[in-house]
Coordinates of C-alpha atoms in Angstrom, one line a residue:
Chain A
X164 CA 0.0 0.0 0.0
X165 CA 2.8 2.4 0.8
X166 CA 4.1 2.2 -2.7
X167 CA 0.7 3.4 -4.0
X168 CA 0.4 6.4 -1.7
X169 CA 4.0 7.6 -2.0
X170 CA 5.3 6.8 -5.5
X171 CA 9.1 6.9 -6.1
X172 CA 10.5 10.3 -7.1
X173 CA 10.7 9.2 -10.8
X174 CA 6.9 8.5 -10.9
X175 CA 5.6 11.8 -12.1
X176 CA 7.6 11.5 -15.3
X177 CA 5.3 8.6 -16.2
X178 CA 2.1 10.7 -16.0
X179 CA 0.8 11.5 -19.5
X180 CA 2.4 14.6 -21.0
X181 CA 0.6 17.9 -20.2
X182 CA 1.3 18.9 -16.7
X183 CA -1.7 19.3 -14.4
X184 CA -3.7 22.3 -15.5
X185 CA -3.9 23.7 -12.0
X186 CA -2.1 22.9 -8.9
X187 CA -3.8 20.1 -7.0
X188 CA -3.2 18.7 -3.6
X189 CA -4.4 15.3 -2.6
X190 CA -7.6 14.3 -4.4
X191 CA -8.6 16.5 -7.3
X192 CA -12.0 17.4 -8.6
X193 CA -13.6 16.5 -11.8
X194 CA -10.7 14.7 -13.2
X195 CA -8.4 13.1 -10.7
X196 CA -4.8 12.3 -10.7
X197 CA -3.6 8.8 -11.6
X198 CA -2.1 8.4 -8.2
X199 CA -5.4 9.1 -6.5
X200 CA -7.2 6.8 -8.9
X201 CA -4.9 3.9 -8.1
X202 CA -5.2 4.5 -4.4
X203 CA -9.0 4.6 -4.7
X204 CA -9.1 1.4 -6.7
X205 CA -6.8 -0.3 -4.2
X206 CA -9.0 0.7 -1.3
X207 CA -12.1 -0.4 -3.2
X208 CA -10.5 -3.8 -3.8
X209 CA -9.6 -4.1 -0.2
X210 CA -13.2 -3.3 0.8
X211 CA -14.4 -5.8 -1.8
X212 CA -12.3 -8.5 -0.2
X213 CA -13.7 -7.7 3.2
X214 CA -17.4 -7.5 2.1
X215 CA -17.6 -10.3 -0.5
X216 CA -14.7 -12.5 0.6
X217 CA -16.6 -14.4 3.3
X218 CA -19.3 -15.4 0.7
X219 CA -16.7 -16.6 -1.8
X220 CA -15.0 -18.6 1.0
X221 CA -18.3 -20.2 1.8
X222 CA -19.1 -20.9 -1.8
X223 CA -15.7 -22.5 -2.3
X224 CA -16.1 -24.6 0.8
X225 CA -19.5 -25.8 -0.4
X226 CA -17.8 -27.0 -3.7
X227 CA -15.0 -28.9 -2.0
X228 CA -15.2 -32.7 -2.1
X229 CA -14.8 -35.0 0.8
X230 CA -11.3 -35.8 -0.3
X231 CA -10.1 -32.2 -0.1
X232 CA -8.7 -30.9 3.2
X233 CA -10.8 -27.8 4.0
X234 CA -8.6 -26.9 7.1
X235 CA -5.3 -26.4 5.3
X236 CA -3.3 -23.6 6.8
X237 CA -2.9 -22.0 3.4
X238 CA -6.5 -21.3 2.4
X239 CA -7.5 -22.6 -1.1
X240 CA -10.1 -20.5 -2.6
X241 CA -10.4 -22.6 -5.7
X242 CA -11.6 -26.1 -5.0
X243 CA -9.1 -28.6 -6.5
X244 CA -11.9 -30.9 -7.6
X245 CA -15.2 -29.0 -7.5
X246 CA -18.3 -31.1 -6.8
X247 CA -22.0 -30.6 -6.2
X248 CA -22.1 -33.6 -3.8
X249 CA -22.5 -31.4 -0.7
X250 CA -25.7 -29.9 -2.2
X251 CA -27.1 -33.4 -2.6
X252 CA -26.0 -34.2 1.0
X253 CA -28.0 -31.2 2.2
X254 CA -31.1 -32.5 0.4
X255 CA -30.5 -35.9 2.1
X256 CA -30.2 -34.4 5.5
X257 CA -33.0 -31.9 5.6
X258 CA -36.0 -31.5 3.2
X259 CA -34.3 -28.4 1.8
X260 CA -36.5 -28.2 -1.3
X261 CA -39.7 -28.2 0.7
X262 CA -38.1 -25.6 3.0
X263 CA -37.3 -23.4 0.0
X264 CA -40.9 -23.9 -1.2
X265 CA -42.2 -22.9 2.3
X266 CA -40.0 -19.7 2.2
X267 CA -41.3 -19.0 -1.3
X268 CA -45.0 -19.4 -0.2
X269 CA -44.5 -17.1 2.7
X270 CA -42.7 -14.5 0.5
X271 CA -45.4 -14.7 -2.1
X272 CA -48.2 -14.1 0.4
X273 CA -46.3 -11.2 1.9
X274 CA -45.4 -9.6 -1.5
X275 CA -49.0 -9.9 -2.8
X276 CA -50.6 -8.6 0.4
X277 CA -48.3 -5.6 0.6
X278 CA -48.5 -4.7 -3.0
X279 CA -52.3 -4.7 -3.0
X280 CA -53.0 -3.6 0.6
X281 CA -50.4 -0.8 0.7
X282 CA -51.3 0.5 -2.8
X283 CA -55.1 0.7 -2.0
X284 CA -54.5 2.3 1.4
X285 CA -51.8 4.6 0.2
X286 CA -54.0 5.9 -2.6
X287 CA -56.9 6.5 -0.3
X288 CA -54.7 8.4 2.2
X289 CA -53.0 10.5 -0.4
X290 CA -55.8 11.4 -2.8
X291 CA -59.2 11.0 -1.2
X292 CA -60.7 13.3 1.4
X293 CA -62.7 11.7 4.1
X294 CA -63.4 11.8 7.8
X295 CA -61.0 9.8 9.9
X296 CA -58.0 10.2 7.6
X297 CA -55.9 12.1 10.1
X298 CA -56.7 9.7 12.9
X299 CA -55.8 6.7 10.6
X300 CA -52.5 8.3 9.6
X301 CA -51.7 9.2 13.2
X302 CA -52.3 5.6 14.3
X303 CA -50.2 4.2 11.4
X304 CA -47.4 6.5 12.3
X305 CA -47.7 5.6 15.9
X306 CA -47.1 1.9 15.2
X307 CA -43.7 2.7 13.7
X308 CA -42.5 3.5 17.1
X309 CA -42.8 -0.1 18.1
X310 CA -39.9 -2.4 17.1
X311 CA -41.4 -5.7 15.8
X312 CA -39.8 -7.6 18.6
X313 CA -41.8 -5.8 21.3
X314 CA -45.1 -7.2 20.1
X315 CA -43.8 -10.6 18.8
X316 CA -45.2 -12.5 21.8
X317 CA -48.7 -11.1 21.7
X318 CA -48.5 -11.5 17.9
X319 CA -48.0 -15.1 18.5
X320 CA -50.9 -15.3 20.9
X321 CA -53.1 -13.7 18.2
X322 CA -51.9 -16.1 15.5
X323 CA -52.4 -19.0 17.9
X324 CA -56.0 -18.0 18.8
X325 CA -56.7 -17.8 15.0
X326 CA -55.7 -21.5 14.9
X327 CA -52.7 -20.6 12.7
X328 CA -49.8 -21.5 15.0
X329 CA -47.3 -23.8 13.2
X330 CA -48.7 -22.8 9.7
X331 CA -47.1 -20.9 6.9
X332 CA -50.1 -18.5 6.8
X333 CA -49.4 -17.8 10.4
X334 CA -45.8 -16.9 9.5
X335 CA -46.9 -14.5 6.7
X336 CA -50.0 -13.0 8.3
X337 CA -48.7 -10.2 10.6
X338 CA -46.6 -8.6 7.9
X339 CA -49.0 -9.1 5.0
X340 CA -49.9 -5.4 5.1
X341 CA -47.0 -3.6 6.7
X342 CA -47.8 -0.1 7.9
X343 CA -44.4 1.3 6.8
X344 CA -45.4 0.3 3.2
X345 CA -48.7 2.0 3.5
X346 CA -46.8 5.2 4.4
X347 CA -44.4 4.7 1.5
X348 CA -47.1 4.2 -1.0
X349 CA -49.0 7.2 0.3
X350 CA -45.8 9.3 -0.2
X351 CA -45.5 8.0 -3.7
X352 CA -49.2 8.9 -4.6
X353 CA -48.8 12.3 -3.0
X354 CA -45.9 13.1 -5.3
X355 CA -48.4 13.0 -8.3
X356 CA -49.4 16.6 -9.1
X357 CA -53.0 17.3 -8.2
X358 CA -53.6 18.8 -11.6
X359 CA -53.3 15.4 -13.2
X360 CA -55.8 14.0 -10.9
X361 CA -58.2 17.0 -11.2
X362 CA -58.4 16.5 -15.0
X363 CA -59.5 12.9 -14.4
X364 CA -62.1 14.1 -11.9
X365 CA -63.5 16.6 -14.3
X366 CA -63.7 13.9 -16.9
X367 CA -66.0 12.1 -14.4
X368 CA -63.5 9.4 -13.4
X369 CA -64.4 7.3 -10.3
X370 CA -61.9 6.9 -7.5
X371 CA -61.1 3.4 -8.8
X372 CA -60.5 4.7 -12.3
X373 CA -58.2 7.4 -11.0
X374 CA -56.2 4.8 -9.1
X375 CA -55.8 2.6 -12.1
X376 CA -55.2 5.1 -14.8
X377 CA -53.6 8.1 -13.1
X378 CA -52.2 6.6 -9.9
X379 CA -50.7 3.3 -10.7
X380 CA -48.6 4.3 -13.7
X381 CA -46.9 6.9 -11.6
X382 CA -46.0 4.8 -8.5
X383 CA -44.5 1.8 -10.2
X384 CA -41.1 2.7 -8.8
X385 CA -42.2 2.7 -5.2
X386 CA -44.3 -0.3 -5.8
X387 CA -41.4 -2.3 -7.0
X388 CA -39.4 -1.1 -4.0
X389 CA -41.9 -2.3 -1.5
X390 CA -42.3 -5.7 -3.2
X391 CA -38.6 -6.3 -3.3
X392 CA -38.2 -5.3 0.3
X393 CA -41.2 -7.5 1.3
X394 CA -39.7 -10.4 -0.6
X395 CA -36.3 -10.1 1.0
X396 CA -37.8 -9.4 4.4
X397 CA -39.9 -12.6 4.2
X398 CA -37.1 -14.8 2.7
X399 CA -34.5 -13.7 5.3
X400 CA -36.7 -13.6 8.4
X401 CA -35.7 -15.9 11.2
X402 CA -37.1 -14.9 14.6
X403 CA -40.8 -14.9 13.8
X404 CA -40.9 -18.2 11.9
X405 CA -38.8 -19.7 14.7
X406 CA -41.5 -18.7 17.2
X407 CA -44.5 -19.7 15.1
X408 CA -43.3 -23.0 13.6
X409 CA -42.7 -26.1 15.6
X410 CA -43.0 -29.0 13.2
X411 CA -39.8 -29.4 11.3
X412 CA -41.9 -30.2 8.2
X413 CA -43.1 -26.7 8.1
X414 CA -39.8 -24.9 8.6
X415 CA -38.8 -22.1 6.3
X416 CA -35.3 -22.1 4.8
X417 CA -33.7 -19.9 7.5
X418 CA -35.1 -22.0 10.4
X419 CA -34.3 -25.2 8.5
X420 CA -30.7 -24.1 8.1
X421 CA -30.2 -23.4 11.8
X422 CA -31.7 -26.8 12.4
X423 CA -29.2 -28.3 9.9
X424 CA -26.3 -26.7 11.6
X425 CA -27.5 -27.5 15.1
X426 CA -28.0 -31.2 14.3
X427 CA -25.1 -31.9 12.0
X428 CA -22.2 -29.7 13.0
X429 CA -19.7 -32.3 11.7
X430 CA -19.5 -31.3 8.1
X431 CA -18.8 -27.6 7.3
X432 CA -19.1 -28.4 3.5
X433 CA -22.7 -29.5 3.8
X434 CA -23.6 -26.5 6.0
X435 CA -21.8 -24.3 3.5
X436 CA -23.9 -25.8 0.7
X437 CA -27.0 -25.2 2.7
X438 CA -26.2 -21.5 3.3
X439 CA -25.6 -21.1 -0.5
X440 CA -29.0 -22.6 -1.2
X441 CA -30.6 -19.8 0.9
X442 CA -28.2 -17.1 -0.3
X443 CA -28.0 -17.5 -4.1
X444 CA -31.7 -16.9 -4.9
X445 CA -31.7 -13.6 -3.0
X446 CA -28.5 -12.5 -4.7
X447 CA -30.2 -13.2 -8.1
X448 CA -33.3 -11.2 -7.1
X449 CA -31.0 -8.4 -5.8
X450 CA -28.7 -8.3 -8.8
X451 CA -31.6 -8.2 -11.3
X452 CA -33.5 -5.5 -9.4
X453 CA -30.7 -3.6 -7.8
X454 CA -31.3 -0.2 -9.4
X455 CA -34.8 -0.2 -7.8
X456 CA -33.2 -1.1 -4.5
X457 CA -30.9 1.8 -4.3
X458 CA -33.6 4.2 -5.5
X459 CA -35.8 2.8 -2.8
X460 CA -33.2 3.3 -0.1
X461 CA -32.6 6.8 -1.3
X462 CA -36.4 7.5 -1.3
X463 CA -36.5 6.7 2.4
X464 CA -37.5 3.1 2.6
X465 CA -35.4 2.9 5.7
X466 CA -36.6 0.4 8.3
X467 CA -35.9 1.4 11.8
Chain B
X101 CA -62.8 17.8 -4.0
X102 CA -65.2 15.3 -2.6
X103 CA -66.5 13.3 -5.5
X104 CA -66.5 9.7 -4.3
X105 CA -69.2 7.9 -2.3
X106 CA -68.6 8.0 1.5
X107 CA -67.6 4.4 1.7
X108 CA -65.1 4.3 -1.2
X109 CA -62.1 5.4 0.9
X110 CA -62.9 2.7 3.6
X111 CA -63.2 0.0 0.9
X112 CA -59.7 0.9 -0.2
X113 CA -58.5 1.2 3.4
X114 CA -60.1 -2.0 4.4
X115 CA -57.2 -4.4 4.4
X116 CA -54.8 -1.9 5.9
X117 CA -57.4 -1.1 8.6
X118 CA -57.8 -4.7 9.5
X119 CA -54.0 -5.1 9.7
X120 CA -53.6 -1.9 11.7
X121 CA -56.1 -3.1 14.3
X122 CA -55.4 -6.8 14.4
X123 CA -51.7 -7.0 13.9
X124 CA -50.5 -3.6 15.1
X125 CA -52.7 -2.0 17.7
X126 CA -54.1 -5.1 19.4
X127 CA -50.7 -6.7 19.9
X128 CA -49.5 -3.5 21.5
X129 CA -52.4 -3.5 24.0
X130 CA -52.2 -7.2 24.5
X131 CA -48.5 -7.1 25.3
X132 CA -49.3 -4.9 28.3
X133 CA -52.2 -7.2 29.3
X134 CA -50.1 -10.4 29.0
X135 CA -47.3 -8.9 31.0
X136 CA -49.6 -9.2 34.1
X137 CA -50.5 -12.9 33.5
X138 CA -48.8 -16.3 33.6
X139 CA -49.8 -17.2 30.0
X140 CA -48.1 -20.3 28.6
X141 CA -47.1 -21.0 25.0
X142 CA -49.6 -23.8 24.8
X143 CA -52.5 -21.7 26.1
X144 CA -54.2 -20.7 29.3
X145 CA -53.0 -18.2 31.9
X146 CA -54.4 -16.1 34.7
X147 CA -53.7 -12.7 36.2
X148 CA -50.7 -12.7 38.5
X149 CA -50.4 -9.0 39.2
X150 CA -46.9 -7.6 39.2
X151 CA -45.3 -11.0 39.7
X152 CA -43.5 -10.9 36.3
X153 CA -42.0 -7.6 37.1
X154 CA -40.8 -8.7 40.5
X155 CA -39.2 -11.7 38.8
X156 CA -37.4 -9.4 36.4
X157 CA -35.7 -7.7 39.4
X158 CA -34.1 -11.0 40.4
X159 CA -33.3 -12.4 37.0
X160 CA -29.5 -12.8 36.7
X161 CA -29.7 -13.7 33.0
X162 CA -31.6 -10.4 32.4
X163 CA -28.7 -8.5 33.9
X164 CA -26.2 -10.3 31.6
X165 CA -28.5 -9.5 28.6
X166 CA -28.7 -5.8 29.5
X167 CA -25.0 -5.5 30.0
X168 CA -24.5 -7.3 26.7
X169 CA -26.8 -4.9 25.0
X170 CA -24.9 -1.9 26.3
X171 CA -21.6 -3.3 25.3
X172 CA -23.0 -4.2 21.9
X173 CA -24.3 -0.7 21.4
X174 CA -21.1 1.1 22.6
X175 CA -18.9 -1.0 20.3
X176 CA -21.1 -0.9 17.3
X177 CA -21.8 2.9 17.4
X178 CA -18.3 4.3 16.6
X179 CA -17.6 1.6 14.0
X180 CA -20.9 1.9 12.2
X181 CA -20.8 5.7 12.4
X182 CA -17.4 6.0 10.6
X183 CA -16.6 2.9 8.5
X184 CA -19.7 3.2 6.3
X185 CA -18.9 6.9 5.8
X186 CA -15.5 6.0 4.6
X187 CA -16.9 3.5 2.2
X188 CA -19.4 6.1 0.9
X189 CA -16.6 8.7 0.4
X190 CA -14.8 6.0 -1.6
X191 CA -17.8 5.4 -3.7
X192 CA -18.7 9.0 -4.2
X193 CA -16.4 9.6 -7.2
X194 CA -17.8 8.3 -10.5
X195 CA -15.0 5.9 -11.4
X196 CA -15.5 3.2 -14.0
X197 CA -17.0 0.1 -12.3
X198 CA -18.2 2.0 -9.3
X199 CA -21.7 0.6 -9.6
X200 CA -20.3 -2.9 -9.3
X201 CA -18.5 -2.0 -6.1
X202 CA -21.6 -0.3 -4.7
X203 CA -23.7 -3.4 -5.4
X204 CA -21.0 -5.7 -4.0
X205 CA -20.6 -3.8 -0.8
X206 CA -24.4 -4.0 -0.3
X207 CA -24.5 -7.8 -0.6
X208 CA -24.1 -8.5 3.1
X209 CA -27.2 -6.4 3.8
X210 CA -29.5 -8.5 1.7
X211 CA -28.2 -11.9 3.0
X212 CA -30.2 -13.4 5.8
X213 CA -28.6 -13.0 9.2
X214 CA -28.8 -16.8 9.6
X215 CA -26.7 -17.3 6.4
X216 CA -24.1 -14.7 7.6
X217 CA -24.0 -16.2 11.1
X218 CA -23.3 -19.7 9.7
X219 CA -20.6 -18.2 7.5
X220 CA -19.1 -16.6 10.6
X221 CA -19.3 -19.8 12.5
X222 CA -17.2 -21.5 9.8
X223 CA -14.8 -18.6 9.5
X224 CA -14.3 -18.3 13.3
X225 CA -14.1 -21.8 14.4
X226 CA -10.8 -23.1 15.9
X227 CA -9.6 -24.5 12.6
X228 CA -11.4 -21.9 10.5
X229 CA -10.0 -19.3 8.1
X230 CA -9.5 -16.5 10.6
X231 CA -7.6 -18.6 13.1
X232 CA -5.7 -20.2 10.3
X233 CA -4.6 -17.0 8.7
X234 CA -3.8 -15.3 12.1
X235 CA -1.5 -18.2 13.0
X236 CA 0.1 -18.3 9.6
X237 CA 0.8 -14.5 9.8
X238 CA 2.1 -14.9 13.3
X239 CA -0.6 -12.9 15.1
X240 CA -1.6 -15.9 17.1
X241 CA 0.3 -18.9 18.3
X242 CA -2.7 -21.0 19.1
X243 CA -6.4 -20.7 17.9
X244 CA -8.5 -18.1 19.7
X245 CA -11.8 -19.7 20.8
X246 CA -14.0 -17.1 19.2
X247 CA -17.2 -19.1 19.6
X248 CA -16.9 -20.3 23.2
X249 CA -16.0 -17.5 25.6
X250 CA -18.7 -15.1 26.8
X251 CA -16.9 -12.0 25.7
X252 CA -15.3 -13.5 22.6
X253 CA -18.7 -14.7 21.5
X254 CA -20.2 -11.3 22.0
X255 CA -17.4 -9.6 20.1
X256 CA -17.7 -12.1 17.3
X257 CA -21.4 -11.3 17.0
X258 CA -20.6 -7.6 17.1
X259 CA -18.1 -8.0 14.2
X260 CA -20.9 -9.8 12.3
X261 CA -23.4 -7.0 13.0
X262 CA -20.9 -4.3 11.9
X263 CA -19.9 -6.2 8.8
X264 CA -23.5 -6.8 7.8
X265 CA -24.4 -3.2 8.5
X266 CA -21.6 -1.5 6.5
X267 CA -23.5 -1.5 3.2
X268 CA -26.7 -0.4 4.8
X269 CA -25.4 2.8 6.4
X270 CA -23.0 3.4 3.4
X271 CA -26.1 3.9 1.2
X272 CA -27.6 6.3 3.7
X273 CA -24.4 8.3 3.8
X274 CA -24.0 8.2 0.0
X275 CA -27.2 10.0 -0.6
X276 CA -26.2 12.6 2.1
X277 CA -22.8 13.2 0.6
X278 CA -24.5 14.5 -2.5
X279 CA -25.5 17.5 -0.5
X280 CA -22.1 18.3 0.9
X281 CA -20.9 21.4 -0.9
X282 CA -18.4 20.9 -3.6
X283 CA -17.2 24.4 -3.3
X284 CA -16.4 23.9 0.3
X285 CA -14.2 21.0 -0.6
X286 CA -12.5 22.9 -3.3
X287 CA -11.9 25.9 -1.1
X288 CA -10.4 23.7 1.6
X289 CA -8.2 22.0 -1.0
X290 CA -7.0 25.4 -2.3
X291 CA -6.2 26.3 1.3
X292 CA -4.0 23.3 1.4
X293 CA -6.1 20.9 3.5
X294 CA -5.2 17.3 2.8
X295 CA -7.8 14.5 2.3
X296 CA -7.8 13.6 6.0
X297 CA -8.2 17.2 7.1
X298 CA -11.0 17.7 4.6
X299 CA -12.7 14.6 5.8
X300 CA -12.9 15.9 9.3
X301 CA -13.6 19.5 8.6
X302 CA -15.8 19.4 5.5
X303 CA -17.3 15.9 5.0
X304 CA -18.1 15.1 8.7
X305 CA -19.8 18.5 9.5
X306 CA -21.6 18.2 6.2
X307 CA -23.3 15.0 7.1
X308 CA -23.9 15.6 10.8
X309 CA -27.6 15.2 10.6
X310 CA -27.2 11.9 8.8
X311 CA -24.7 10.9 11.5
X312 CA -27.3 11.5 14.1
X313 CA -29.8 9.4 12.1
X314 CA -27.2 6.6 11.7
X315 CA -26.4 6.6 15.4
X316 CA -30.0 6.3 16.3
X317 CA -30.5 3.5 13.8
X318 CA -27.4 1.7 15.1
X319 CA -28.6 2.1 18.7
X320 CA -32.0 0.7 18.0
X321 CA -30.7 -2.3 16.0
X322 CA -28.1 -3.1 18.7
X323 CA -30.8 -3.2 21.3
X324 CA -32.9 -5.5 19.1
X325 CA -30.1 -8.0 18.2
X326 CA -31.2 -11.6 18.1
X327 CA -30.2 -13.8 15.1
X328 CA -26.4 -13.2 15.3
X329 CA -26.2 -14.3 19.0
X330 CA -28.7 -17.1 18.5
X331 CA -27.0 -18.8 15.6
X332 CA -23.4 -18.2 16.8
X333 CA -24.3 -19.8 20.2
X334 CA -26.4 -22.4 18.5
X335 CA -29.4 -21.3 20.4
X336 CA -27.8 -21.8 23.8
X337 CA -26.8 -18.2 24.6
X338 CA -23.2 -19.1 25.2
X339 CA -21.6 -20.5 28.3
X340 CA -24.1 -20.4 31.1
X341 CA -26.5 -18.5 28.9
X342 CA -24.5 -15.3 29.5
X343 CA -24.2 -14.3 25.9
X344 CA -27.8 -13.6 25.4
X345 CA -29.6 -10.5 24.3
X346 CA -33.0 -9.2 25.6
X347 CA -34.7 -10.4 22.4
X348 CA -33.1 -13.8 22.9
X349 CA -34.5 -14.1 26.3
X350 CA -38.0 -13.1 25.0
X351 CA -37.7 -15.9 22.3
X352 CA -36.5 -18.4 24.9
X353 CA -39.6 -17.9 27.0
X354 CA -41.9 -18.1 24.0
X355 CA -41.5 -21.8 23.4
X356 CA -42.2 -25.2 24.9
X357 CA -43.4 -26.5 28.2
X358 CA -41.0 -24.3 30.2
X359 CA -42.1 -21.2 28.2
X360 CA -43.8 -18.3 29.9
X361 CA -45.5 -15.8 27.6
X362 CA -46.4 -13.6 30.6
X363 CA -42.8 -13.1 31.6
X364 CA -41.8 -12.8 27.9
X365 CA -44.3 -10.0 27.6
X366 CA -43.0 -8.2 30.6
X367 CA -39.5 -8.4 29.0
X368 CA -41.1 -7.0 25.8
X369 CA -42.3 -4.0 27.7
X370 CA -38.8 -3.5 29.0
X371 CA -37.5 -3.6 25.4
X372 CA -40.2 -1.0 24.6
X373 CA -39.1 1.2 27.4
X374 CA -35.4 1.2 26.3
X375 CA -36.1 1.6 22.6
X376 CA -39.0 4.2 22.7
X377 CA -36.7 7.2 23.1
X378 CA -34.5 6.4 20.1
X379 CA -37.5 5.3 18.0
X380 CA -39.3 8.6 18.6
X381 CA -36.2 10.5 17.7
X382 CA -35.9 8.3 14.5
X383 CA -39.5 9.2 13.6
X384 CA -38.7 12.9 14.0
X385 CA -35.6 12.7 11.9
X386 CA -37.3 10.8 9.2
X387 CA -40.2 13.2 9.0
X388 CA -37.8 16.1 8.9
X389 CA -35.9 14.5 6.0
X390 CA -39.2 13.8 4.2

């Protein structure tokens, strides 16, 4: 690293011909010096190793065969004889496909519920005038003060009294319409200029028609954001399904993974394969939709 | 502009209203009610007055959990206040390939905490990568038992939380950095301030409101920690159950024949009391930003 920050005296000679237009110290603006660029890339690569390295190591472990020593003192990132055996072993040890299916079912229910429920409510709160709107908003806002863990026990009591303990519906139910998403959709609808809406009203459009023809086309961005967040939230969740589900047949992927590691600590390769089964789908979703992601975070989809 | 029939808004609000009442307001009220009972996970329960709260006063495990929470918070705060800011500064310049780096740095955020904790378990075990490298480079002569001592376990969990949080707070800082005046940076540079000096006297003051937001977010999430500790200790809470968090205690009392939903609810109220301040502040900050 030191070589990069303080190049040898001869280095400036190597920089392409015309001398810097104006005197610059440290990092420049607009165009930056070659030295700074190198330093920045070096730091970016270092951060890349720190943030992504552990995933690569796990992936590599999951692909190493039984014959390969995974404990060698010089870590081997490239498996000498890559194999998918460990993935098959996961499926032999726990019903991983049915766990993945359970996670998908929960995620699908959550995504649908939030997309529909939050859109309808968000529209009503943003664009319709009616008695009780302020009260409703205040209550919704009030619920945001409660971290989910505070009400998780009484949430369980509710789900149990509905006869839904140990079911996937019970896992999905409490977050099927999340209040934060209602507020986010409301904000998205509020950003639509009233003039657009008024034109529709003058043309005699009903509230429903305004929602479909004026509202929806203008909130697609936020809608995709809340569905992505709902999907990832449901797929990654651990504490709530751990409380609701008791029968190992009903486990979601995260709970099943913890069960796998608890019961069969012997083989890190198999556990590594299990974690990759849970991790890879979410990475694909994320990589495909990442631009919505970052827009969403920038637009304030920050969960406390 | 009242053109719709009176019930139209309520039709649209219907699902949200049901969820607001059944899954948000009622659980909040019922938590308070349950805290005064001896309800069991399998059903039943009767009023027991303040027995659960008296029990809290004599609960040694609760003391450990609260101490752990404070340590968790104090260690996470400075790290997650500054490391993500540095990453954001690094990503701010539009270099070729910067989008790739941004996405890559965010990956730990979208992974399930269970997945990450299992990766950590493998990295930190006695013959794992961290101990192996540390010994090879001569930092350690024998493996450090990251996953068995009370404090080592806690710090391992903290390292996980910090690592997983980097990308999250980085993105928050990144959008704040856009508002830091470029002129101020240039002026400081002309005056001969180096990058480190400019970081402290231009960047940091420029994102102070965001730093407040981040510190509140970090505080709240440190007080809510569960999965990291649960998975790293394999559900046991470490040696003697001393590496537990408050939420882990709540979960422990939620299950099985030995469970006690009444006591778990009393603990939930305690969690509410210690998080309500930061949560209110968070709400204010978010509204101000919006």
